[in-house]
């Protein structure tokens, strides 16, 4: 298994090679899906030999797990520092605009890297499902932290449930991203996010 | 191409065989994804010969399109008659409960058949993308029709936008289905749908 411990035992050059393989796999799987990406494709894309790749990943399943972890890190990392300060309607709005803008720049290709992996792997790969659930949970926790801060400062009505609002916002975001990917336009993403933000706003005192 | 005209030219027995092939492909692709389902798998599952399958579908792409159409029909068909009368909060609530119940019965396996196909095919298969966009649009139009009826009866404030609310509700539903599939629990689906229903309710006079 590909554990952090094993990763730590690698030399600097080894870590670099491993990272290059995972990045190449992530690129291809984002474009073609996991099932549409063979280990040989990854090998060519990363410019490594079959034995090099096998040195780091004994089977495709391990490589897929590493890709899931990388995408979760990258998606959440790219949203920092916005994601860590979602404690005002203005901050939520700025975050919403950044997400919409990114999808416009990507021309609505690929959708959410985590969501796409989730849709493909949730039932077929139990280990990947757990990693994906964890990625979504970190995302939800970041949103929740901001909403709870608003709640704790007394800016929300006592009957507001910041945890449930955070989960609902993530659902609206994921559905909006999927529909925007299918329609190749921002409308569904904006509608989904704006409705959730309006719903959150309805709890402000 | 697999056009309705060609389908019409089939004999009754031909139509039955074709329908059996498409149903078998839909089952497998729902379980394993499109890329994870080979034409040979479909042939075995439908119990037809290679030449029989080829008689109806010259390439996998045609079969995938037929599966997309079937899933759109089935998903929307299964929600009838609820979907065609979403013109009250009570009706929306009943529909919401039916969707949650179905996912519980399926133990959150597979997610939304249309959404899963959309995530896999939206960028790789332009023809399938158009069919999927049409399926989502029919879904949205059905929701929109109900919300517009409420609006036209004067039950919503003049500043409500039933069209945008319908799209937002579909986004909340799709995101909720995906997150529920990953977590294997109803929470995200309920949170997504309930937030959207509360948002709609906030426009009632």
Coordinates of C-alpha atoms in Angstrom, one line a residue:
Chain A
X1 CA 0.0 0.0 0.0
X2 CA 1.0 3.5 -0.7
X3 CA 1.4 5.0 2.8
X4 CA 2.9 8.3 3.9
X5 CA 5.6 6.2 5.7
X6 CA 6.7 4.7 2.4
X7 CA 6.7 8.0 0.8
X8 CA 8.9 9.4 3.5
X9 CA 11.5 6.7 2.9
X10 CA 12.0 7.9 -0.6
X11 CA 15.1 10.0 -1.6
X12 CA 14.5 13.5 -2.9
X13 CA 14.9 12.3 -6.5
X14 CA 12.6 9.4 -5.7
X15 CA 9.9 11.7 -4.3
X16 CA 10.2 13.9 -7.4
X17 CA 9.8 10.9 -9.8
X18 CA 6.8 9.7 -7.7
X19 CA 5.2 13.1 -7.8
X20 CA 5.8 13.4 -11.5
X21 CA 4.0 10.0 -12.0
X22 CA 1.0 11.0 -9.9
X23 CA 0.7 14.5 -11.5
X24 CA 0.8 12.8 -15.0
X25 CA -1.9 10.3 -13.9
X26 CA -4.0 13.1 -12.4
X27 CA -3.9 15.0 -15.7
X28 CA -4.9 12.1 -17.8
X29 CA -7.6 10.9 -15.4
X30 CA -9.0 14.4 -15.2
X31 CA -9.2 14.4 -19.0
X32 CA -10.2 10.8 -19.8
X33 CA -11.5 9.4 -16.5
X34 CA -9.9 6.7 -14.5
X35 CA -11.1 3.8 -16.6
X36 CA -10.0 5.6 -19.7
X37 CA -6.4 5.9 -18.5
X38 CA -4.1 2.9 -18.6
X39 CA -0.9 2.5 -16.6
X40 CA 0.9 2.5 -19.9
X41 CA -0.6 5.9 -20.7
X42 CA 0.7 7.3 -17.4
X43 CA 4.1 5.8 -18.0
X44 CA 4.3 7.6 -21.4
X45 CA 2.9 10.9 -20.0
X46 CA 5.3 10.9 -17.0
X47 CA 8.2 9.7 -19.2
X48 CA 9.2 6.8 -16.9
X49 CA 9.9 3.2 -17.6
X50 CA 7.5 0.4 -16.7
X51 CA 9.8 -0.8 -13.9
X52 CA 10.2 2.8 -12.5
X53 CA 6.4 3.2 -12.3
X54 CA 6.1 -0.3 -10.8
X55 CA 8.7 0.7 -8.2
X56 CA 6.4 3.3 -6.8
X57 CA 3.0 1.8 -7.6
X58 CA 2.5 -2.0 -7.6
X59 CA -1.0 -1.7 -9.2
X60 CA -3.3 0.9 -10.8
X61 CA -5.4 0.9 -7.7
X62 CA -2.5 2.5 -5.7
X63 CA -1.9 5.0 -8.3
X64 CA -5.6 6.0 -8.3
X65 CA -5.5 6.5 -4.6
X66 CA -2.5 8.8 -4.9
X67 CA -4.4 10.7 -7.6
X68 CA -7.4 11.1 -5.4
X69 CA -5.2 12.4 -2.6
X70 CA -3.5 14.8 -5.0
X71 CA -6.7 16.2 -6.4
X72 CA -8.2 16.7 -2.9
X73 CA -5.1 18.6 -1.9
X74 CA -5.0 20.6 -5.1
X75 CA -8.7 21.5 -5.2
X76 CA -8.8 22.6 -1.5
X77 CA -5.4 24.2 -1.8
X78 CA -6.4 26.3 -4.8
X79 CA -9.3 27.7 -2.8
X80 CA -7.1 28.8 0.1
X81 CA -7.1 31.4 1.6
X82 CA -10.7 32.1 0.5
X83 CA -11.9 28.8 1.9
X84 CA -10.4 29.3 5.3
X85 CA -12.3 32.6 5.9
X86 CA -15.8 32.0 4.7
X87 CA -17.2 33.9 7.8
X88 CA -19.1 36.7 6.1
X89 CA -21.6 37.0 3.2
X90 CA -18.9 39.0 1.4
X91 CA -16.3 36.3 1.8
X92 CA -18.9 33.7 0.6
X93 CA -19.6 35.8 -2.4
X94 CA -15.9 36.3 -3.3
X95 CA -15.4 32.5 -3.0
X96 CA -18.5 31.9 -5.2
X97 CA -17.2 34.3 -7.8
X98 CA -13.8 32.7 -7.8
X99 CA -15.3 29.2 -8.4
X100 CA -17.5 30.5 -11.3
X101 CA -14.5 32.3 -12.8
X102 CA -12.4 29.2 -12.7
X103 CA -15.0 27.2 -14.5
X104 CA -15.4 29.9 -17.2
X105 CA -11.6 29.9 -17.7
X106 CA -11.6 26.1 -18.0
X107 CA -14.5 26.4 -20.4
X108 CA -16.5 24.1 -18.2
X109 CA -14.3 21.2 -19.0
X110 CA -13.7 18.5 -16.4
X111 CA -16.1 19.7 -13.8
X112 CA -14.9 19.3 -10.2
X113 CA -11.8 17.1 -10.1
X114 CA -13.0 15.5 -6.8
X115 CA -16.6 15.2 -7.9
X116 CA -15.6 13.5 -11.2
X117 CA -13.4 11.0 -9.4
X118 CA -16.2 10.5 -6.9
X119 CA -18.8 9.7 -9.5
X120 CA -16.5 7.2 -11.2
X121 CA -15.0 5.5 -8.1
X122 CA -17.6 5.8 -5.3
X123 CA -19.1 2.3 -5.9
X124 CA -16.2 0.5 -7.7
X125 CA -13.3 1.3 -5.4
X126 CA -14.0 1.2 -1.6
X127 CA -10.6 2.7 -0.6
X128 CA -10.9 5.5 -3.1
X129 CA -14.4 6.2 -1.8
X130 CA -13.1 6.7 1.7
X131 CA -10.4 9.1 0.5
X132 CA -13.0 11.0 -1.5
X133 CA -15.4 11.1 1.4
X134 CA -12.5 12.6 3.5
X135 CA -11.8 15.1 0.8
X136 CA -15.4 16.3 0.7
X137 CA -15.4 16.3 4.5
X138 CA -12.4 18.6 4.7
X139 CA -14.2 20.9 2.2
X140 CA -17.4 20.8 4.2
X141 CA -15.5 21.5 7.4
X142 CA -13.8 24.5 6.0
X143 CA -17.2 26.0 5.0
X144 CA -18.7 24.9 8.3
X145 CA -15.9 26.7 10.2
X146 CA -16.8 30.0 8.5
X147 CA -20.5 29.6 9.0
X148 CA -20.1 28.6 12.7
X149 CA -17.9 31.7 13.2
X150 CA -20.8 33.8 11.9
X151 CA -23.2 31.9 14.1
X152 CA -21.0 32.2 17.2
X153 CA -20.6 35.9 16.7
X154 CA -24.4 36.1 16.9
X155 CA -24.8 37.1 13.3
X156 CA -27.2 34.2 12.6
X157 CA -30.6 33.4 14.1
X158 CA -30.5 30.8 16.9
X159 CA -32.5 28.4 14.8
X160 CA -29.8 28.3 12.0
X161 CA -27.8 25.1 11.7
X162 CA -24.4 26.1 10.3
X163 CA -23.3 22.5 9.9
X164 CA -26.3 21.6 7.7
X165 CA -26.0 24.9 5.8
X166 CA -22.3 24.0 5.0
X167 CA -23.3 20.6 3.7
X168 CA -26.2 22.1 1.6
X169 CA -23.8 24.6 0.1
X170 CA -21.3 21.9 -0.9
X171 CA -24.2 20.0 -2.5
X172 CA -25.4 23.0 -4.4
X173 CA -21.8 23.6 -5.5
X174 CA -21.3 20.0 -6.7
X175 CA -24.6 19.8 -8.6
X176 CA -23.9 23.2 -10.1
X177 CA -20.5 22.1 -11.3
X178 CA -21.9 19.0 -12.9
X179 CA -24.7 20.8 -14.7
X180 CA -22.3 23.5 -15.8
X181 CA -20.0 20.9 -17.2
X182 CA -22.9 19.3 -19.2
X183 CA -24.3 22.6 -20.5
X184 CA -21.0 24.3 -21.0
X185 CA -22.3 27.4 -19.4
X186 CA -22.2 29.0 -15.9
X187 CA -25.9 29.3 -15.4
X188 CA -26.5 26.2 -13.3
X189 CA -23.4 26.8 -11.1
X190 CA -24.5 30.3 -10.4
X191 CA -28.1 29.3 -9.8
X192 CA -27.0 26.5 -7.4
X193 CA -24.5 28.7 -5.4
X194 CA -26.7 31.8 -5.4
X195 CA -29.7 29.9 -4.0
X196 CA -27.6 28.4 -1.2
X197 CA -26.0 31.8 -0.4
X198 CA -29.5 33.4 -0.3
X199 CA -30.6 30.6 2.0
X200 CA -27.7 31.2 4.3
X201 CA -28.5 35.0 4.2
X202 CA -32.1 34.3 5.2
X203 CA -30.7 33.2 8.6
X204 CA -28.8 36.5 9.3
X205 CA -30.2 38.5 12.1
Chain B
X1 CA -26.5 6.6 -36.5
X2 CA -29.1 5.2 -34.3
X3 CA -32.1 7.4 -35.3
X4 CA -35.7 7.0 -34.3
X5 CA -36.5 6.3 -38.0
X6 CA -34.2 3.3 -38.1
X7 CA -35.7 2.1 -34.9
X8 CA -39.2 2.4 -36.4
X9 CA -38.2 0.2 -39.3
X10 CA -37.5 -2.7 -37.0
X11 CA -39.9 -5.6 -36.7
X12 CA -41.5 -6.2 -33.3
X13 CA -39.0 -9.0 -32.5
X14 CA -36.2 -6.7 -33.7
X15 CA -37.4 -4.0 -31.4
X16 CA -37.5 -6.4 -28.5
X17 CA -33.9 -7.6 -29.2
X18 CA -32.7 -4.0 -29.5
X19 CA -34.4 -3.0 -26.3
X20 CA -32.9 -6.0 -24.5
X21 CA -29.4 -5.0 -25.6
X22 CA -29.9 -1.4 -24.5
X23 CA -31.3 -2.5 -21.1
X24 CA -28.4 -4.8 -20.6
X25 CA -25.9 -2.1 -21.5
X26 CA -27.7 0.4 -19.2
X27 CA -27.5 -2.0 -16.3
X28 CA -23.8 -2.7 -16.8
X29 CA -22.9 0.9 -17.4
X30 CA -24.8 2.0 -14.3
X31 CA -22.8 -0.6 -12.3
X32 CA -19.4 -0.2 -13.9
X33 CA -19.4 3.0 -15.8
X34 CA -19.3 3.4 -19.6
X35 CA -15.5 2.9 -19.9
X36 CA -15.7 -0.2 -17.7
X37 CA -18.3 -1.8 -19.9
X38 CA -17.1 -3.5 -23.2
X39 CA -19.4 -4.4 -26.1
X40 CA -18.5 -8.0 -25.3
X41 CA -19.8 -7.6 -21.8
X42 CA -23.1 -6.2 -23.2
X43 CA -23.3 -9.1 -25.6
X44 CA -23.0 -11.6 -22.8
X45 CA -25.4 -9.8 -20.5
X46 CA -28.0 -9.5 -23.2
X47 CA -27.4 -13.0 -24.5
X48 CA -27.0 -12.0 -28.1
X49 CA -24.4 -12.9 -30.7
X50 CA -21.7 -10.4 -31.8
X51 CA -23.4 -10.1 -35.2
X52 CA -26.8 -9.5 -33.7
X53 CA -25.4 -6.7 -31.5
X54 CA -23.6 -5.3 -34.5
X55 CA -26.9 -5.4 -36.5
X56 CA -28.4 -2.8 -34.1
X57 CA -25.3 -0.9 -33.0
X58 CA -22.4 -0.4 -35.4
X59 CA -20.1 1.0 -32.6
X60 CA -20.1 1.4 -28.9
X61 CA -20.8 5.1 -29.3
X62 CA -24.2 4.4 -30.7
X63 CA -25.0 2.0 -27.9
X64 CA -23.9 4.6 -25.3
X65 CA -26.3 7.2 -26.9
X66 CA -29.1 4.7 -26.7
X67 CA -28.3 4.1 -23.0
X68 CA -28.3 7.8 -22.3
X69 CA -31.7 8.1 -23.9
X70 CA -33.0 5.1 -22.0
X71 CA -31.7 6.4 -18.6
X72 CA -33.2 9.9 -19.2
X73 CA -36.6 8.3 -20.1
X74 CA -36.4 6.0 -17.1
X75 CA -35.3 8.5 -14.5
X76 CA -37.9 11.0 -15.6
X77 CA -40.5 8.3 -16.1
X78 CA -40.0 6.9 -12.6
X79 CA -40.6 10.3 -11.1
X80 CA -44.0 10.7 -12.9
X81 CA -46.6 11.6 -11.8
X82 CA -44.9 13.5 -9.0
X83 CA -42.7 15.4 -11.3
X84 CA -45.5 16.7 -13.5
X85 CA -47.3 18.3 -10.5
X86 CA -44.7 20.1 -8.5
X87 CA -46.9 23.1 -8.0
X88 CA -47.2 23.2 -4.2
X89 CA -44.8 22.9 -1.3
X90 CA -46.5 19.7 -0.3
X91 CA -46.0 18.3 -3.8
X92 CA -42.3 19.3 -3.7
X93 CA -41.9 17.7 -0.3
X94 CA -43.5 14.4 -1.5
X95 CA -41.2 14.4 -4.5
X96 CA -38.2 15.1 -2.2
X97 CA -39.2 12.2 0.1
X98 CA -39.6 9.8 -2.8
X99 CA -36.1 10.7 -4.1
X100 CA -34.5 10.2 -0.7
X101 CA -36.4 7.0 -0.2
X102 CA -35.2 5.6 -3.5
X103 CA -31.6 6.3 -2.7
X104 CA -32.0 4.6 0.7
X105 CA -33.5 1.5 -1.0
X106 CA -30.6 1.5 -3.4
X107 CA -28.2 1.9 -0.5
X108 CA -26.8 4.9 -2.2
X109 CA -25.3 2.8 -5.0
X110 CA -25.0 4.3 -8.5
X111 CA -26.1 7.8 -7.6
X112 CA -28.2 9.5 -10.3
X113 CA -28.1 7.4 -13.6
X114 CA -28.2 10.6 -15.7
X115 CA -25.7 12.4 -13.4
X116 CA -23.2 9.6 -13.5
X117 CA -23.3 9.3 -17.3
X118 CA -23.0 13.1 -17.5
X119 CA -19.9 13.1 -15.3
X120 CA -18.3 10.4 -17.4
X121 CA -19.3 11.6 -20.9
X122 CA -19.8 15.4 -20.8
X123 CA -16.3 16.1 -22.2
X124 CA -15.4 12.9 -24.0
X125 CA -18.6 12.4 -26.1
X126 CA -20.1 15.5 -27.6
X127 CA -23.2 13.7 -28.9
X128 CA -23.9 12.1 -25.5
X129 CA -23.4 15.5 -23.9
X130 CA -26.1 17.0 -26.0
X131 CA -28.5 14.1 -25.1
X132 CA -27.6 14.5 -21.4
X133 CA -28.1 18.2 -21.5
X134 CA -31.5 17.5 -23.1
X135 CA -32.4 15.0 -20.3
X136 CA -31.5 17.5 -17.6
X137 CA -33.4 20.2 -19.5
X138 CA -36.6 18.1 -19.5
X139 CA -36.1 17.5 -15.8
X140 CA -35.6 21.2 -15.2
X141 CA -38.7 22.1 -17.3
X142 CA -40.9 19.8 -15.3
X143 CA -39.8 21.4 -12.1
X144 CA -40.1 24.8 -13.7
X145 CA -43.7 24.1 -14.8
X146 CA -44.7 23.5 -11.2
X147 CA -43.0 26.5 -9.8
X148 CA -44.4 28.7 -12.6
X149 CA -47.9 27.5 -11.8
X150 CA -47.4 28.6 -8.2
X151 CA -46.0 31.9 -9.4
X152 CA -48.8 32.5 -11.9
X153 CA -51.4 31.7 -9.2
X154 CA -49.9 34.6 -7.2
X155 CA -48.6 32.3 -4.5
X156 CA -45.0 33.6 -5.0
X157 CA -43.7 37.1 -4.5
X158 CA -43.3 39.1 -7.8
X159 CA -39.5 39.1 -7.4
X160 CA -39.3 35.3 -7.4
X161 CA -37.7 33.8 -10.5
X162 CA -39.3 30.3 -10.9
X163 CA -37.0 29.4 -13.8
X164 CA -33.9 30.1 -11.8
X165 CA -35.3 28.3 -8.7
X166 CA -36.0 25.2 -10.8
X167 CA -32.4 25.1 -12.0
X168 CA -31.1 25.7 -8.5
X169 CA -33.3 22.8 -7.2
X170 CA -31.9 20.5 -9.9
X171 CA -28.4 21.5 -8.9
X172 CA -29.0 20.9 -5.2
X173 CA -30.5 17.5 -6.1
X174 CA -27.6 16.5 -8.3
X175 CA -25.0 17.5 -5.8
X176 CA -26.9 15.9 -3.0
X177 CA -27.1 12.6 -4.9
X178 CA -23.4 12.6 -5.6
X179 CA -22.4 13.4 -2.0
X180 CA -24.8 10.8 -0.7
X181 CA -23.3 8.2 -3.1
X182 CA -19.9 9.0 -1.7
X183 CA -20.9 9.0 1.9
X184 CA -23.4 6.2 1.6
X185 CA -25.9 8.1 3.7
X186 CA -28.9 10.4 3.0
X187 CA -27.6 13.4 4.9
X188 CA -26.1 15.4 2.0
X189 CA -29.1 14.7 -0.3
X190 CA -31.6 15.8 2.4
X191 CA -29.5 18.9 3.2
X192 CA -29.3 19.9 -0.4
X193 CA -32.9 19.4 -1.2
X194 CA -34.2 20.8 2.0
X195 CA -32.2 24.0 1.6
X196 CA -33.5 24.5 -1.9
X197 CA -37.1 23.8 -0.7
X198 CA -36.7 26.3 2.1
X199 CA -35.3 28.8 -0.4
X200 CA -38.4 28.3 -2.6
X201 CA -40.6 28.6 0.4
X202 CA -39.0 32.0 1.3
X203 CA -40.6 33.4 -1.9
X204 CA -44.2 32.4 -0.9
X205 CA -46.5 35.3 -0.2

